[in-house]
């Protein structure tokens, strides 16, 4: 791969593939540094989490689209001489009955292990992303994706145990039959129940630090 003149040589590029409930994304960075600079960023809206809440399965057409995207991403990584590739998957893959089968095929295509994040781990990583990018953050980090919503309290460099709820955009469309009023009721009830259970952990009443899912929603 050719590098622009005048730029520091940080070694070969590295990349991350994020298999989300809404999109599948590849980001390639110019090297492994404290604050890596992206040199390529592409996502495909596969919609893996579209029907998981009601059918329990990843839809066949969504799986086909996601796997096709991963084949392209693998080819791009090879073309850009990517030295190391990390891959993660979130709510759709961890919740679906056929999630493990999909992940196994995806690993074969990507040539690397795919880490299927638990809801707790997803919440933690979202909070760590905010901690690394904000000066002395103090509040609640909200990570809204296609399949789930994670909420985590942060105070400076302290990250408390977060919670995950099936309130992502695609998940809500699924369980509400695309009714906005029904979706509002579902969200209100879920948040009241969850925040009530965590009231002693001080999640209630804290200011919000909003964060979109850093890779793929």
PDB file of C-alpha atoms in Angstrom:
ATOM      1  CA  UNK A   1       0.000   0.000   0.000  1.00  0.00           C
ATOM      2  CA  UNK A   2       1.307   3.480  -0.860  1.00  0.00           C
ATOM      3  CA  UNK A   3       1.580   6.097   1.859  1.00  0.00           C
ATOM      4  CA  UNK A   4       1.301   9.853   1.351  1.00  0.00           C
ATOM      5  CA  UNK A   5       4.522  11.820   1.504  1.00  0.00           C
ATOM      6  CA  UNK A   6       5.203  13.569   4.780  1.00  0.00           C
ATOM      7  CA  UNK A   7       3.177  11.188   6.937  1.00  0.00           C
ATOM      8  CA  UNK A   8       4.749   9.195   9.752  1.00  0.00           C
ATOM      9  CA  UNK A   9       5.125   5.485   9.226  1.00  0.00           C
ATOM     10  CA  UNK A  10       3.092   3.732  11.920  1.00  0.00           C
ATOM     11  CA  UNK A  11       3.559   0.327  10.403  1.00  0.00           C
ATOM     12  CA  UNK A  12       1.034  -1.617   8.333  1.00  0.00           C
ATOM     13  CA  UNK A  13      -2.681  -0.755   8.448  1.00  0.00           C
ATOM     14  CA  UNK A  14      -5.024  -2.413  10.932  1.00  0.00           C
ATOM     15  CA  UNK A  15      -8.779  -2.839  10.630  1.00  0.00           C
ATOM     16  CA  UNK A  16     -12.008  -3.468  12.532  1.00  0.00           C
ATOM     17  CA  UNK A  17     -15.160  -5.147  11.256  1.00  0.00           C
ATOM     18  CA  UNK A  18     -18.304  -4.470  13.277  1.00  0.00           C
ATOM     19  CA  UNK A  19     -21.245  -6.779  12.568  1.00  0.00           C
ATOM     20  CA  UNK A  20     -24.146  -4.828  14.001  1.00  0.00           C
ATOM     21  CA  UNK A  21     -27.870  -5.406  14.036  1.00  0.00           C
ATOM     22  CA  UNK A  22     -28.428  -2.742  11.389  1.00  0.00           C
ATOM     23  CA  UNK A  23     -25.181  -2.510   9.431  1.00  0.00           C
ATOM     24  CA  UNK A  24     -21.926  -4.302   8.791  1.00  0.00           C
ATOM     25  CA  UNK A  25     -18.951  -1.948   8.743  1.00  0.00           C
ATOM     26  CA  UNK A  26     -15.260  -2.010   7.937  1.00  0.00           C
ATOM     27  CA  UNK A  27     -12.891   0.695   9.150  1.00  0.00           C
ATOM     28  CA  UNK A  28      -9.210   0.552   8.215  1.00  0.00           C
ATOM     29  CA  UNK A  29      -6.667   2.659  10.129  1.00  0.00           C
ATOM     30  CA  UNK A  30      -3.247   3.771   8.947  1.00  0.00           C
ATOM     31  CA  UNK A  31      -1.555   2.021  11.873  1.00  0.00           C
ATOM     32  CA  UNK A  32      -1.917   0.936  15.481  1.00  0.00           C
ATOM     33  CA  UNK A  33      -1.539   4.184  17.430  1.00  0.00           C
ATOM     34  CA  UNK A  34      -3.039   5.910  20.478  1.00  0.00           C
ATOM     35  CA  UNK A  35      -5.360   7.912  18.213  1.00  0.00           C
ATOM     36  CA  UNK A  36      -5.495   5.994  14.923  1.00  0.00           C
ATOM     37  CA  UNK A  37      -6.416   7.815  11.733  1.00  0.00           C
ATOM     38  CA  UNK A  38      -9.005   6.048   9.551  1.00  0.00           C
ATOM     39  CA  UNK A  39      -8.045   5.684   5.900  1.00  0.00           C
ATOM     40  CA  UNK A  40     -11.081   3.688   4.754  1.00  0.00           C
ATOM     41  CA  UNK A  41     -14.635   3.445   6.080  1.00  0.00           C
ATOM     42  CA  UNK A  42     -17.494   1.534   4.486  1.00  0.00           C
ATOM     43  CA  UNK A  43     -20.765   0.082   5.748  1.00  0.00           C
ATOM     44  CA  UNK A  44     -23.553  -2.035   4.303  1.00  0.00           C
ATOM     45  CA  UNK A  45     -27.084  -1.872   5.727  1.00  0.00           C
ATOM     46  CA  UNK A  46     -27.721  -5.605   6.018  1.00  0.00           C
ATOM     47  CA  UNK A  47     -30.430  -5.413   8.723  1.00  0.00           C
ATOM     48  CA  UNK A  48     -29.472  -8.592  10.553  1.00  0.00           C
ATOM     49  CA  UNK A  49     -31.595  -7.660  13.569  1.00  0.00           C
ATOM     50  CA  UNK A  50     -34.741  -6.909  11.584  1.00  0.00           C
ATOM     51  CA  UNK A  51     -36.816  -9.923  12.738  1.00  0.00           C
ATOM     52  CA  UNK A  52     -34.852 -11.379  15.634  1.00  0.00           C
ATOM     53  CA  UNK A  53     -37.221 -10.278  18.391  1.00  0.00           C
ATOM     54  CA  UNK A  54     -40.298 -11.930  16.864  1.00  0.00           C
ATOM     55  CA  UNK A  55     -38.868 -14.904  14.930  1.00  0.00           C
ATOM     56  CA  UNK A  56     -35.729 -15.548  16.960  1.00  0.00           C
ATOM     57  CA  UNK A  57     -33.771 -15.835  13.715  1.00  0.00           C
ATOM     58  CA  UNK A  58     -31.534 -13.784  11.459  1.00  0.00           C
ATOM     59  CA  UNK A  59     -33.500 -13.307   8.218  1.00  0.00           C
ATOM     60  CA  UNK A  60     -32.104 -15.279   5.258  1.00  0.00           C
ATOM     61  CA  UNK A  61     -31.839 -12.245   2.963  1.00  0.00           C
ATOM     62  CA  UNK A  62     -30.087 -10.224   5.669  1.00  0.00           C
ATOM     63  CA  UNK A  63     -27.588 -13.048   6.237  1.00  0.00           C
ATOM     64  CA  UNK A  64     -26.871 -13.248   2.501  1.00  0.00           C
ATOM     65  CA  UNK A  65     -26.307  -9.491   2.286  1.00  0.00           C
ATOM     66  CA  UNK A  66     -24.062  -9.446   5.365  1.00  0.00           C
ATOM     67  CA  UNK A  67     -21.911 -12.345   4.141  1.00  0.00           C
ATOM     68  CA  UNK A  68     -21.517 -10.702   0.733  1.00  0.00           C
ATOM     69  CA  UNK A  69     -20.336  -7.523   2.482  1.00  0.00           C
ATOM     70  CA  UNK A  70     -17.848  -9.505   4.556  1.00  0.00           C
ATOM     71  CA  UNK A  71     -16.384 -11.111   1.416  1.00  0.00           C
ATOM     72  CA  UNK A  72     -15.834  -7.642  -0.016  1.00  0.00           C
ATOM     73  CA  UNK A  73     -14.327  -6.398   3.251  1.00  0.00           C
ATOM     74  CA  UNK A  74     -11.892  -9.322   3.368  1.00  0.00           C
ATOM     75  CA  UNK A  75     -10.813  -8.582  -0.205  1.00  0.00           C
ATOM     76  CA  UNK A  76     -10.333  -4.907   0.627  1.00  0.00           C
ATOM     77  CA  UNK A  77      -8.224  -5.768   3.671  1.00  0.00           C
ATOM     78  CA  UNK A  78      -6.033  -7.998   1.518  1.00  0.00           C
ATOM     79  CA  UNK A  79      -5.694  -5.261  -1.106  1.00  0.00           C
ATOM     80  CA  UNK A  80      -4.684  -2.693   1.532  1.00  0.00           C
ATOM     81  CA  UNK A  81      -2.203  -5.082   3.172  1.00  0.00           C
ATOM     82  CA  UNK A  82      -3.984  -4.981   6.525  1.00  0.00           C
ATOM     83  CA  UNK A  83      -1.704  -6.621   9.102  1.00  0.00           C
ATOM     84  CA  UNK A  84      -4.291  -7.235  11.822  1.00  0.00           C
ATOM     85  CA  UNK A  85      -8.063  -7.492  11.679  1.00  0.00           C
ATOM     86  CA  UNK A  86     -10.391  -7.439  14.664  1.00  0.00           C
ATOM     87  CA  UNK A  87     -14.052  -8.413  14.266  1.00  0.00           C
ATOM     88  CA  UNK A  88     -16.951  -8.019  16.680  1.00  0.00           C
ATOM     89  CA  UNK A  89     -20.672  -8.776  16.576  1.00  0.00           C
ATOM     90  CA  UNK A  90     -23.438  -7.422  18.776  1.00  0.00           C
ATOM     91  CA  UNK A  91     -27.125  -7.904  19.649  1.00  0.00           C
ATOM     92  CA  UNK A  92     -28.475  -9.648  16.534  1.00  0.00           C
ATOM     93  CA  UNK A  93     -25.798 -12.339  16.546  1.00  0.00           C
ATOM     94  CA  UNK A  94     -25.931 -12.952  20.287  1.00  0.00           C
ATOM     95  CA  UNK A  95     -29.752 -13.117  20.424  1.00  0.00           C
ATOM     96  CA  UNK A  96     -30.630 -15.096  17.294  1.00  0.00           C
ATOM     97  CA  UNK A  97     -30.960 -18.884  17.405  1.00  0.00           C
ATOM     98  CA  UNK A  98     -28.957 -19.143  14.194  1.00  0.00           C
ATOM     99  CA  UNK A  99     -26.436 -16.549  15.334  1.00  0.00           C
ATOM    100  CA  UNK A 100     -23.687 -19.103  16.002  1.00  0.00           C
ATOM    101  CA  UNK A 101     -24.091 -20.635  12.538  1.00  0.00           C
ATOM    102  CA  UNK A 102     -23.844 -17.200  10.931  1.00  0.00           C
ATOM    103  CA  UNK A 103     -20.802 -16.263  13.010  1.00  0.00           C
ATOM    104  CA  UNK A 104     -19.012 -19.490  12.069  1.00  0.00           C
ATOM    105  CA  UNK A 105     -19.493 -18.766   8.359  1.00  0.00           C
ATOM    106  CA  UNK A 106     -18.491 -15.137   8.855  1.00  0.00           C
ATOM    107  CA  UNK A 107     -15.292 -16.211  10.625  1.00  0.00           C
ATOM    108  CA  UNK A 108     -14.430 -18.470   7.696  1.00  0.00           C
ATOM    109  CA  UNK A 109     -14.832 -15.540   5.301  1.00  0.00           C
ATOM    110  CA  UNK A 110     -12.999 -12.966   7.430  1.00  0.00           C
ATOM    111  CA  UNK A 111     -10.182 -15.302   8.373  1.00  0.00           C
ATOM    112  CA  UNK A 112     -10.298 -14.192  11.998  1.00  0.00           C
ATOM    113  CA  UNK A 113     -12.242 -14.910  15.184  1.00  0.00           C
ATOM    114  CA  UNK A 114     -15.368 -12.832  15.706  1.00  0.00           C
ATOM    115  CA  UNK A 115     -15.959 -11.706  19.272  1.00  0.00           C
ATOM    116  CA  UNK A 116     -19.699 -11.788  19.981  1.00  0.00           C
ATOM    117  CA  UNK A 117     -20.048  -9.147  22.675  1.00  0.00           C
ATOM    118  CA  UNK A 118     -22.336  -9.661  25.640  1.00  0.00           C
ATOM    119  CA  UNK A 119     -24.680  -6.782  26.443  1.00  0.00           C
ATOM    120  CA  UNK A 120     -22.565  -5.967  29.502  1.00  0.00           C
ATOM    121  CA  UNK A 121     -19.360  -5.881  27.459  1.00  0.00           C
ATOM    122  CA  UNK A 122     -20.978  -3.775  24.734  1.00  0.00           C
ATOM    123  CA  UNK A 123     -22.069  -1.231  27.351  1.00  0.00           C
ATOM    124  CA  UNK A 124     -18.579  -1.174  28.842  1.00  0.00           C
ATOM    125  CA  UNK A 125     -16.859  -0.597  25.495  1.00  0.00           C
ATOM    126  CA  UNK A 126     -19.246   2.226  24.572  1.00  0.00           C
ATOM    127  CA  UNK A 127     -18.487   3.907  27.888  1.00  0.00           C
ATOM    128  CA  UNK A 128     -14.734   3.457  27.435  1.00  0.00           C
ATOM    129  CA  UNK A 129     -15.014   5.115  24.033  1.00  0.00           C
ATOM    130  CA  UNK A 130     -16.555   8.179  25.664  1.00  0.00           C
ATOM    131  CA  UNK A 131     -13.987   8.181  28.476  1.00  0.00           C
ATOM    132  CA  UNK A 132     -11.166   8.176  25.929  1.00  0.00           C
ATOM    133  CA  UNK A 133     -12.668  11.043  23.923  1.00  0.00           C
ATOM    134  CA  UNK A 134     -14.112  13.398  26.559  1.00  0.00           C
ATOM    135  CA  UNK A 135     -12.348  15.326  29.320  1.00  0.00           C
ATOM    136  CA  UNK A 136     -13.616  14.157  32.713  1.00  0.00           C
ATOM    137  CA  UNK A 137     -16.999  12.835  31.545  1.00  0.00           C
ATOM    138  CA  UNK A 138     -19.688  12.710  34.213  1.00  0.00           C
ATOM    139  CA  UNK A 139     -23.073  11.214  33.409  1.00  0.00           C
ATOM    140  CA  UNK A 140     -24.766   8.374  31.542  1.00  0.00           C
ATOM    141  CA  UNK A 141     -23.465   7.011  28.259  1.00  0.00           C
ATOM    142  CA  UNK A 142     -26.259   5.839  25.969  1.00  0.00           C
ATOM    143  CA  UNK A 143     -25.271   3.541  23.109  1.00  0.00           C
ATOM    144  CA  UNK A 144     -28.222   3.124  20.723  1.00  0.00           C
ATOM    145  CA  UNK A 145     -27.901   0.524  17.977  1.00  0.00           C
ATOM    146  CA  UNK A 146     -30.202  -1.471  15.757  1.00  0.00           C
ATOM    147  CA  UNK A 147     -30.798  -4.279  18.242  1.00  0.00           C
ATOM    148  CA  UNK A 148     -30.167  -2.850  21.703  1.00  0.00           C
ATOM    149  CA  UNK A 149     -29.686   0.158  23.942  1.00  0.00           C
ATOM    150  CA  UNK A 150     -26.850   0.208  26.482  1.00  0.00           C
ATOM    151  CA  UNK A 151     -26.709   2.622  29.422  1.00  0.00           C
ATOM    152  CA  UNK A 152     -23.593   3.059  31.533  1.00  0.00           C
ATOM    153  CA  UNK A 153     -22.660   5.569  34.224  1.00  0.00           C
ATOM    154  CA  UNK A 154     -19.226   7.179  33.954  1.00  0.00           C
ATOM    155  CA  UNK A 155     -17.422   9.472  36.379  1.00  0.00           C
ATOM    156  CA  UNK A 156     -14.062  10.628  35.083  1.00  0.00           C
ATOM    157  CA  UNK A 157     -12.154   7.453  34.322  1.00  0.00           C
ATOM    158  CA  UNK A 158     -14.555   5.298  36.374  1.00  0.00           C
ATOM    159  CA  UNK A 159     -16.931   3.135  34.361  1.00  0.00           C
ATOM    160  CA  UNK A 160     -19.700   1.467  36.330  1.00  0.00           C
ATOM    161  CA  UNK A 161     -21.532  -1.706  35.352  1.00  0.00           C
ATOM    162  CA  UNK A 162     -23.971  -0.900  32.572  1.00  0.00           C
ATOM    163  CA  UNK A 163     -27.245  -2.403  31.472  1.00  0.00           C
ATOM    164  CA  UNK A 164     -28.568  -3.487  28.095  1.00  0.00           C
ATOM    165  CA  UNK A 165     -32.139  -3.349  26.814  1.00  0.00           C
ATOM    166  CA  UNK A 166     -33.709  -4.681  23.566  1.00  0.00           C
ATOM    167  CA  UNK A 167     -34.652  -1.161  22.495  1.00  0.00           C
ATOM    168  CA  UNK A 168     -32.616  -0.727  19.321  1.00  0.00           C
ATOM    169  CA  UNK A 169     -34.276   0.835  16.287  1.00  0.00           C
ATOM    170  CA  UNK A 170     -34.849  -2.416  14.378  1.00  0.00           C
ATOM    171  CA  UNK A 171     -35.814  -4.324  17.526  1.00  0.00           C
ATOM    172  CA  UNK A 172     -38.457  -1.735  18.352  1.00  0.00           C
ATOM    173  CA  UNK A 173     -39.888  -1.830  14.836  1.00  0.00           C
ATOM    174  CA  UNK A 174     -40.111  -5.595  15.174  1.00  0.00           C
ATOM    175  CA  UNK A 175     -41.822  -5.872  18.552  1.00  0.00           C
ATOM    176  CA  UNK A 176     -44.105  -2.844  18.005  1.00  0.00           C
ATOM    177  CA  UNK A 177     -45.202  -3.892  14.506  1.00  0.00           C
ATOM    178  CA  UNK A 178     -43.898  -0.472  13.400  1.00  0.00           C
ATOM    179  CA  UNK A 179     -46.422   1.366  15.586  1.00  0.00           C
ATOM    180  CA  UNK A 180     -44.866   4.528  17.027  1.00  0.00           C
ATOM    181  CA  UNK A 181     -47.369   4.687  19.906  1.00  0.00           C
ATOM    182  CA  UNK A 182     -46.750   1.060  20.838  1.00  0.00           C
ATOM    183  CA  UNK A 183     -42.997   1.605  20.591  1.00  0.00           C
ATOM    184  CA  UNK A 184     -43.259   4.592  22.936  1.00  0.00           C
ATOM    185  CA  UNK A 185     -45.111   2.485  25.510  1.00  0.00           C
ATOM    186  CA  UNK A 186     -42.557  -0.311  25.245  1.00  0.00           C
ATOM    187  CA  UNK A 187     -39.646   2.097  25.708  1.00  0.00           C
ATOM    188  CA  UNK A 188     -41.282   3.906  28.622  1.00  0.00           C
ATOM    189  CA  UNK A 189     -42.071   0.682  30.461  1.00  0.00           C
ATOM    190  CA  UNK A 190     -38.645  -0.856  29.838  1.00  0.00           C
ATOM    191  CA  UNK A 191     -36.781   2.255  30.997  1.00  0.00           C
ATOM    192  CA  UNK A 192     -38.946   2.668  34.098  1.00  0.00           C
ATOM    193  CA  UNK A 193     -38.397  -0.965  35.070  1.00  0.00           C
ATOM    194  CA  UNK A 194     -34.670  -0.896  34.345  1.00  0.00           C
ATOM    195  CA  UNK A 195     -33.937   2.432  35.984  1.00  0.00           C
ATOM    196  CA  UNK A 196     -36.083   1.527  38.976  1.00  0.00           C
ATOM    197  CA  UNK A 197     -34.037  -1.621  39.472  1.00  0.00           C
ATOM    198  CA  UNK A 198     -30.821   0.397  39.225  1.00  0.00           C
ATOM    199  CA  UNK A 199     -31.960   3.394  41.275  1.00  0.00           C
ATOM    200  CA  UNK A 200     -29.620   2.510  44.111  1.00  0.00           C
ATOM    201  CA  UNK A 201     -26.765   2.458  41.609  1.00  0.00           C
ATOM    202  CA  UNK A 202     -27.448   6.154  40.884  1.00  0.00           C
ATOM    203  CA  UNK A 203     -28.263   5.787  37.192  1.00  0.00           C
ATOM    204  CA  UNK A 204     -31.486   7.721  37.727  1.00  0.00           C
ATOM    205  CA  UNK A 205     -31.184  11.480  37.719  1.00  0.00           C
ATOM    206  CA  UNK A 206     -27.747  11.589  36.092  1.00  0.00           C
ATOM    207  CA  UNK A 207     -27.018  13.812  33.073  1.00  0.00           C
ATOM    208  CA  UNK A 208     -26.804  11.986  29.766  1.00  0.00           C
ATOM    209  CA  UNK A 209     -23.706  11.747  27.604  1.00  0.00           C
ATOM    210  CA  UNK A 210     -25.107  10.579  24.303  1.00  0.00           C
ATOM    211  CA  UNK A 211     -23.076   8.260  22.135  1.00  0.00           C
ATOM    212  CA  UNK A 212     -24.067   6.582  18.905  1.00  0.00           C
ATOM    213  CA  UNK A 213     -22.689   3.091  18.395  1.00  0.00           C
ATOM    214  CA  UNK A 214     -19.145   3.843  17.323  1.00  0.00           C
ATOM    215  CA  UNK A 215     -19.080   1.318  14.465  1.00  0.00           C
ATOM    216  CA  UNK A 216     -22.302  -0.154  13.333  1.00  0.00           C
ATOM    217  CA  UNK A 217     -25.789   0.475  14.566  1.00  0.00           C
TER     218      UNK A 217
END
